Amino acid sequence: MITYLLPLLIGFTGGRIVYGLRGGVVGATATMGVIVGSDIPMFLGAMLMGPLGGYLIKKIDDLFQDKIRSGFEMLYNNFSAGILGAILAGFALKIIGPVVYGLNQALAAGVEFMINAGLLPLANILIEPAKVLFLNNAINHGILSYWGGASCRNR
């Protein structure tokens, strides 16, 4: 649930806030590209791709909506949302996913360095903003619990 459903809901909600139901659908489709391309929960990727999908479908509708002939509205709505969603999912899979994954790895390495150096109170400088960006439970159960278990195994 933390890997697929929560990021998908975040992406849908971000797109829906920007442009209603169509924005939510395109935002959720774009978010699937980020989710599929990573092994970690992609909360930050969903927070980026959801509103981006909603914004782009809004701009495309503003550009083409008055040029659509009567009777072709449903065809235009379905194809424009589908094509844009597929393009954004590919973009998210190849570009946004690796960037967010790299950011997550860099933060994890920084925290691990601080812990190994004995600067445990300073580790909160990286952990607390990450809790806000990646959700508190994802950091606690996905990273800190894993490190605690690994530390116990090593001793």
PDB file of C-alpha atoms in Angstrom:
ATOM      1  CA  MET A   1       0.000   0.000   0.000  1.00  0.00           C
ATOM      2  CA  ILE A   2       2.833   2.424   0.823  1.00  0.00           C
ATOM      3  CA  THR A   3       4.568   1.690  -2.489  1.00  0.00           C
ATOM      4  CA  TYR A   4       1.644   1.977  -4.912  1.00  0.00           C
ATOM      5  CA  LEU A   5      -1.595   3.269  -3.433  1.00  0.00           C
ATOM      6  CA  LEU A   6      -0.446   6.249  -1.362  1.00  0.00           C
ATOM      7  CA  PRO A   7       1.743   7.825  -4.075  1.00  0.00           C
ATOM      8  CA  LEU A   8      -1.046   7.249  -6.611  1.00  0.00           C
ATOM      9  CA  LEU A   9      -3.557   9.002  -4.363  1.00  0.00           C
ATOM     10  CA  ILE A  10      -1.124  11.864  -3.793  1.00  0.00           C
ATOM     11  CA  GLY A  11      -0.649  12.255  -7.556  1.00  0.00           C
ATOM     12  CA  PHE A  12      -4.390  12.109  -8.227  1.00  0.00           C
ATOM     13  CA  THR A  13      -5.157  14.654  -5.516  1.00  0.00           C
ATOM     14  CA  GLY A  14      -2.435  17.021  -6.724  1.00  0.00           C
ATOM     15  CA  GLY A  15      -3.768  16.921 -10.277  1.00  0.00           C
ATOM     16  CA  ARG A  16      -7.370  17.263  -9.094  1.00  0.00           C
ATOM     17  CA  ILE A  17      -6.539  20.366  -7.070  1.00  0.00           C
ATOM     18  CA  VAL A  18      -4.997  21.983 -10.151  1.00  0.00           C
ATOM     19  CA  TYR A  19      -7.611  21.034 -12.787  1.00  0.00           C
ATOM     20  CA  GLY A  20     -10.440  18.934 -11.436  1.00  0.00           C
ATOM     21  CA  LEU A  21     -11.117  15.334 -12.410  1.00  0.00           C
ATOM     22  CA  ARG A  22      -9.254  15.432 -15.735  1.00  0.00           C
ATOM     23  CA  GLY A  23      -6.198  16.862 -14.005  1.00  0.00           C
ATOM     24  CA  GLY A  24      -6.444  14.149 -11.378  1.00  0.00           C
ATOM     25  CA  VAL A  25      -6.584  11.383 -13.972  1.00  0.00           C
ATOM     26  CA  VAL A  26      -3.586  12.738 -15.883  1.00  0.00           C
ATOM     27  CA  GLY A  27      -1.730  13.334 -12.613  1.00  0.00           C
ATOM     28  CA  ALA A  28      -2.364   9.756 -11.481  1.00  0.00           C
ATOM     29  CA  THR A  29      -1.265   8.390 -14.855  1.00  0.00           C
ATOM     30  CA  ALA A  30       1.927  10.440 -14.731  1.00  0.00           C
ATOM     31  CA  THR A  31       2.533   9.298 -11.161  1.00  0.00           C
ATOM     32  CA  MET A  32       2.419   5.659 -12.268  1.00  0.00           C
ATOM     33  CA  GLY A  33       5.594   6.274 -14.281  1.00  0.00           C
ATOM     34  CA  VAL A  34       7.422   7.340 -11.141  1.00  0.00           C
ATOM     35  CA  ILE A  35       6.019   4.463  -9.080  1.00  0.00           C
ATOM     36  CA  VAL A  36       6.867   1.733 -11.574  1.00  0.00           C
ATOM     37  CA  GLY A  37      10.429   2.925 -12.085  1.00  0.00           C
ATOM     38  CA  SER A  38      11.513   2.790  -8.441  1.00  0.00           C
ATOM     39  CA  ASP A  39      11.830   0.387  -5.550  1.00  0.00           C
ATOM     40  CA  ILE A  40      11.200   2.994  -2.856  1.00  0.00           C
ATOM     41  CA  PRO A  41       7.910   4.760  -2.079  1.00  0.00           C
ATOM     42  CA  MET A  42       7.740   7.752  -4.427  1.00  0.00           C
ATOM     43  CA  PHE A  43       5.922  10.355  -2.366  1.00  0.00           C
ATOM     44  CA  LEU A  44       8.028  13.261  -3.598  1.00  0.00           C
ATOM     45  CA  GLY A  45       7.745  12.059  -7.206  1.00  0.00           C
ATOM     46  CA  ALA A  46       3.963  11.913  -6.806  1.00  0.00           C
ATOM     47  CA  MET A  47       3.958  15.420  -5.347  1.00  0.00           C
ATOM     48  CA  LEU A  48       5.769  16.621  -8.461  1.00  0.00           C
ATOM     49  CA  MET A  49       4.019  14.651 -11.205  1.00  0.00           C
ATOM     50  CA  GLY A  50       0.403  15.006 -10.004  1.00  0.00           C
ATOM     51  CA  PRO A  51       0.195  18.799 -10.149  1.00  0.00           C
ATOM     52  CA  LEU A  52       2.411  18.871 -13.255  1.00  0.00           C
ATOM     53  CA  GLY A  53      -0.019  16.559 -15.071  1.00  0.00           C
ATOM     54  CA  GLY A  54      -2.997  18.645 -13.978  1.00  0.00           C
ATOM     55  CA  TYR A  55      -1.328  21.875 -15.041  1.00  0.00           C
ATOM     56  CA  LEU A  56      -0.281  20.579 -18.453  1.00  0.00           C
ATOM     57  CA  ILE A  57      -3.712  19.157 -19.314  1.00  0.00           C
ATOM     58  CA  LYS A  58      -5.228  22.486 -18.260  1.00  0.00           C
ATOM     59  CA  LYS A  59      -2.908  24.373 -20.624  1.00  0.00           C
ATOM     60  CA  ILE A  60      -3.576  21.927 -23.472  1.00  0.00           C
ATOM     61  CA  ASP A  61      -7.332  22.301 -22.955  1.00  0.00           C
ATOM     62  CA  ASP A  62      -7.025  26.084 -22.927  1.00  0.00           C
ATOM     63  CA  LEU A  63      -5.122  25.875 -26.197  1.00  0.00           C
ATOM     64  CA  PHE A  64      -7.375  23.462 -28.113  1.00  0.00           C
ATOM     65  CA  GLN A  65     -10.818  23.425 -26.452  1.00  0.00           C
ATOM     66  CA  ASP A  66     -12.360  26.121 -28.647  1.00  0.00           C
ATOM     67  CA  LYS A  67     -11.084  24.449 -31.833  1.00  0.00           C
ATOM     68  CA  ILE A  68     -12.899  21.135 -31.278  1.00  0.00           C
ATOM     69  CA  ARG A  69     -15.985  20.598 -33.424  1.00  0.00           C
ATOM     70  CA  SER A  70     -19.286  19.598 -31.896  1.00  0.00           C
ATOM     71  CA  GLY A  71     -19.519  15.851 -31.400  1.00  0.00           C
ATOM     72  CA  PHE A  72     -15.761  15.332 -31.065  1.00  0.00           C
ATOM     73  CA  GLU A  73     -15.432  16.598 -27.498  1.00  0.00           C
ATOM     74  CA  MET A  74     -15.388  13.161 -25.875  1.00  0.00           C
ATOM     75  CA  LEU A  75     -12.897  11.844 -28.396  1.00  0.00           C
ATOM     76  CA  TYR A  76     -10.647  14.848 -27.827  1.00  0.00           C
ATOM     77  CA  ASN A  77     -10.942  14.606 -24.038  1.00  0.00           C
ATOM     78  CA  ASN A  78     -10.033  10.913 -23.936  1.00  0.00           C
ATOM     79  CA  PHE A  79      -7.188  11.049 -26.428  1.00  0.00           C
ATOM     80  CA  SER A  80      -5.611  14.227 -25.096  1.00  0.00           C
ATOM     81  CA  ALA A  81      -5.623  12.927 -21.528  1.00  0.00           C
ATOM     82  CA  GLY A  82      -4.337   9.513 -22.583  1.00  0.00           C
ATOM     83  CA  ILE A  83      -1.561  10.781 -24.828  1.00  0.00           C
ATOM     84  CA  LEU A  84      -0.383  13.399 -22.332  1.00  0.00           C
ATOM     85  CA  GLY A  85      -0.563  10.875 -19.489  1.00  0.00           C
ATOM     86  CA  ALA A  86       1.546   8.383 -21.451  1.00  0.00           C
ATOM     87  CA  ILE A  87       4.132  11.031 -22.341  1.00  0.00           C
ATOM     88  CA  LEU A  88       4.355  12.209 -18.726  1.00  0.00           C
ATOM     89  CA  ALA A  89       4.567   8.627 -17.426  1.00  0.00           C
ATOM     90  CA  GLY A  90       7.518   7.985 -19.731  1.00  0.00           C
ATOM     91  CA  PHE A  91       9.119  11.260 -18.664  1.00  0.00           C
ATOM     92  CA  ALA A  92       8.606  10.368 -15.017  1.00  0.00           C
ATOM     93  CA  LEU A  93       9.972   6.863 -15.520  1.00  0.00           C
ATOM     94  CA  LYS A  94      13.166   7.956 -17.250  1.00  0.00           C
ATOM     95  CA  ILE A  95      13.904  11.353 -15.663  1.00  0.00           C
ATOM     96  CA  ILE A  96      11.953  12.217 -12.496  1.00  0.00           C
ATOM     97  CA  GLY A  97      12.179   8.760 -10.882  1.00  0.00           C
ATOM     98  CA  PRO A  98      15.983   8.496 -11.015  1.00  0.00           C
ATOM     99  CA  VAL A  99      16.375  12.088  -9.779  1.00  0.00           C
ATOM    100  CA  VAL A 100      14.119  11.511  -6.760  1.00  0.00           C
ATOM    101  CA  TYR A 101      15.784   8.145  -6.096  1.00  0.00           C
ATOM    102  CA  GLY A 102      19.220   9.812  -6.198  1.00  0.00           C
ATOM    103  CA  LEU A 103      18.030  12.541  -3.834  1.00  0.00           C
ATOM    104  CA  ASN A 104      16.751   9.888  -1.440  1.00  0.00           C
ATOM    105  CA  GLN A 105      20.057   8.004  -1.604  1.00  0.00           C
ATOM    106  CA  ALA A 106      22.053  11.201  -1.016  1.00  0.00           C
ATOM    107  CA  LEU A 107      19.992  12.071   2.066  1.00  0.00           C
ATOM    108  CA  ALA A 108      20.322   8.515   3.369  1.00  0.00           C
ATOM    109  CA  ALA A 109      24.103   8.613   2.868  1.00  0.00           C
ATOM    110  CA  GLY A 110      24.308  11.965   4.666  1.00  0.00           C
ATOM    111  CA  VAL A 111      22.362  10.661   7.640  1.00  0.00           C
ATOM    112  CA  GLU A 112      24.409   7.459   7.731  1.00  0.00           C
ATOM    113  CA  PHE A 113      27.632   9.499   7.682  1.00  0.00           C
ATOM    114  CA  MET A 114      26.437  11.615  10.597  1.00  0.00           C
ATOM    115  CA  ILE A 115      25.437   8.534  12.577  1.00  0.00           C
ATOM    116  CA  ASN A 116      28.766   6.792  11.927  1.00  0.00           C
ATOM    117  CA  ALA A 117      30.678   9.957  12.882  1.00  0.00           C
ATOM    118  CA  GLY A 118      28.873  10.061  16.219  1.00  0.00           C
ATOM    119  CA  LEU A 119      26.946  13.204  15.361  1.00  0.00           C
ATOM    120  CA  LEU A 120      23.545  11.672  16.069  1.00  0.00           C
ATOM    121  CA  PRO A 121      21.828  14.931  17.166  1.00  0.00           C
ATOM    122  CA  LEU A 122      22.891  16.591  13.887  1.00  0.00           C
ATOM    123  CA  ALA A 123      21.281  13.796  11.869  1.00  0.00           C
ATOM    124  CA  ASN A 124      17.941  15.463  12.574  1.00  0.00           C
ATOM    125  CA  ILE A 125      18.974  18.293  10.254  1.00  0.00           C
ATOM    126  CA  LEU A 126      18.433  15.874   7.359  1.00  0.00           C
ATOM    127  CA  ILE A 127      15.826  13.552   8.895  1.00  0.00           C
ATOM    128  CA  GLU A 128      13.175  16.092   9.928  1.00  0.00           C
ATOM    129  CA  PRO A 129      12.811  17.852   6.531  1.00  0.00           C
ATOM    130  CA  ALA A 130      12.740  14.415   4.905  1.00  0.00           C
ATOM    131  CA  LYS A 131       9.867  13.433   7.201  1.00  0.00           C
ATOM    132  CA  VAL A 132       7.905  16.377   5.884  1.00  0.00           C
ATOM    133  CA  LEU A 133       8.698  15.612   2.236  1.00  0.00           C
ATOM    134  CA  PHE A 134       8.429  11.831   2.299  1.00  0.00           C
ATOM    135  CA  LEU A 135       5.811  11.459   5.067  1.00  0.00           C
ATOM    136  CA  ASN A 136       6.676  10.666   8.645  1.00  0.00           C
ATOM    137  CA  ASN A 137       5.709   6.970   8.558  1.00  0.00           C
ATOM    138  CA  ALA A 138       7.681   6.308   5.379  1.00  0.00           C
ATOM    139  CA  ILE A 139      10.866   7.612   7.021  1.00  0.00           C
ATOM    140  CA  ASN A 140      10.234   5.895  10.349  1.00  0.00           C
ATOM    141  CA  HIS A 141       9.226   2.484   9.027  1.00  0.00           C
ATOM    142  CA  GLY A 142      11.024   2.451   5.701  1.00  0.00           C
ATOM    143  CA  ILE A 143      14.449   3.809   6.662  1.00  0.00           C
ATOM    144  CA  LEU A 144      14.974   4.202  10.411  1.00  0.00           C
ATOM    145  CA  SER A 145      13.495   0.820  11.383  1.00  0.00           C
ATOM    146  CA  TYR A 146      15.597  -0.869   8.714  1.00  0.00           C
ATOM    147  CA  TRP A 147      18.777   0.818   9.994  1.00  0.00           C
ATOM    148  CA  GLY A 148      17.907  -0.125  13.565  1.00  0.00           C
ATOM    149  CA  GLY A 149      17.408  -3.776  12.609  1.00  0.00           C
ATOM    150  CA  ALA A 150      20.611  -3.831  10.573  1.00  0.00           C
ATOM    151  CA  SER A 151      22.520  -2.254  13.462  1.00  0.00           C
ATOM    152  CA  CYS A 152      21.220  -4.912  15.861  1.00  0.00           C
ATOM    153  CA  ARG A 153      22.218  -7.696  13.461  1.00  0.00           C
ATOM    154  CA  ASN A 154      25.744  -6.314  13.157  1.00  0.00           C
ATOM    155  CA  ARG A 155      26.336  -6.298  16.921  1.00  0.00           C
TER     156      ARG A 155
END
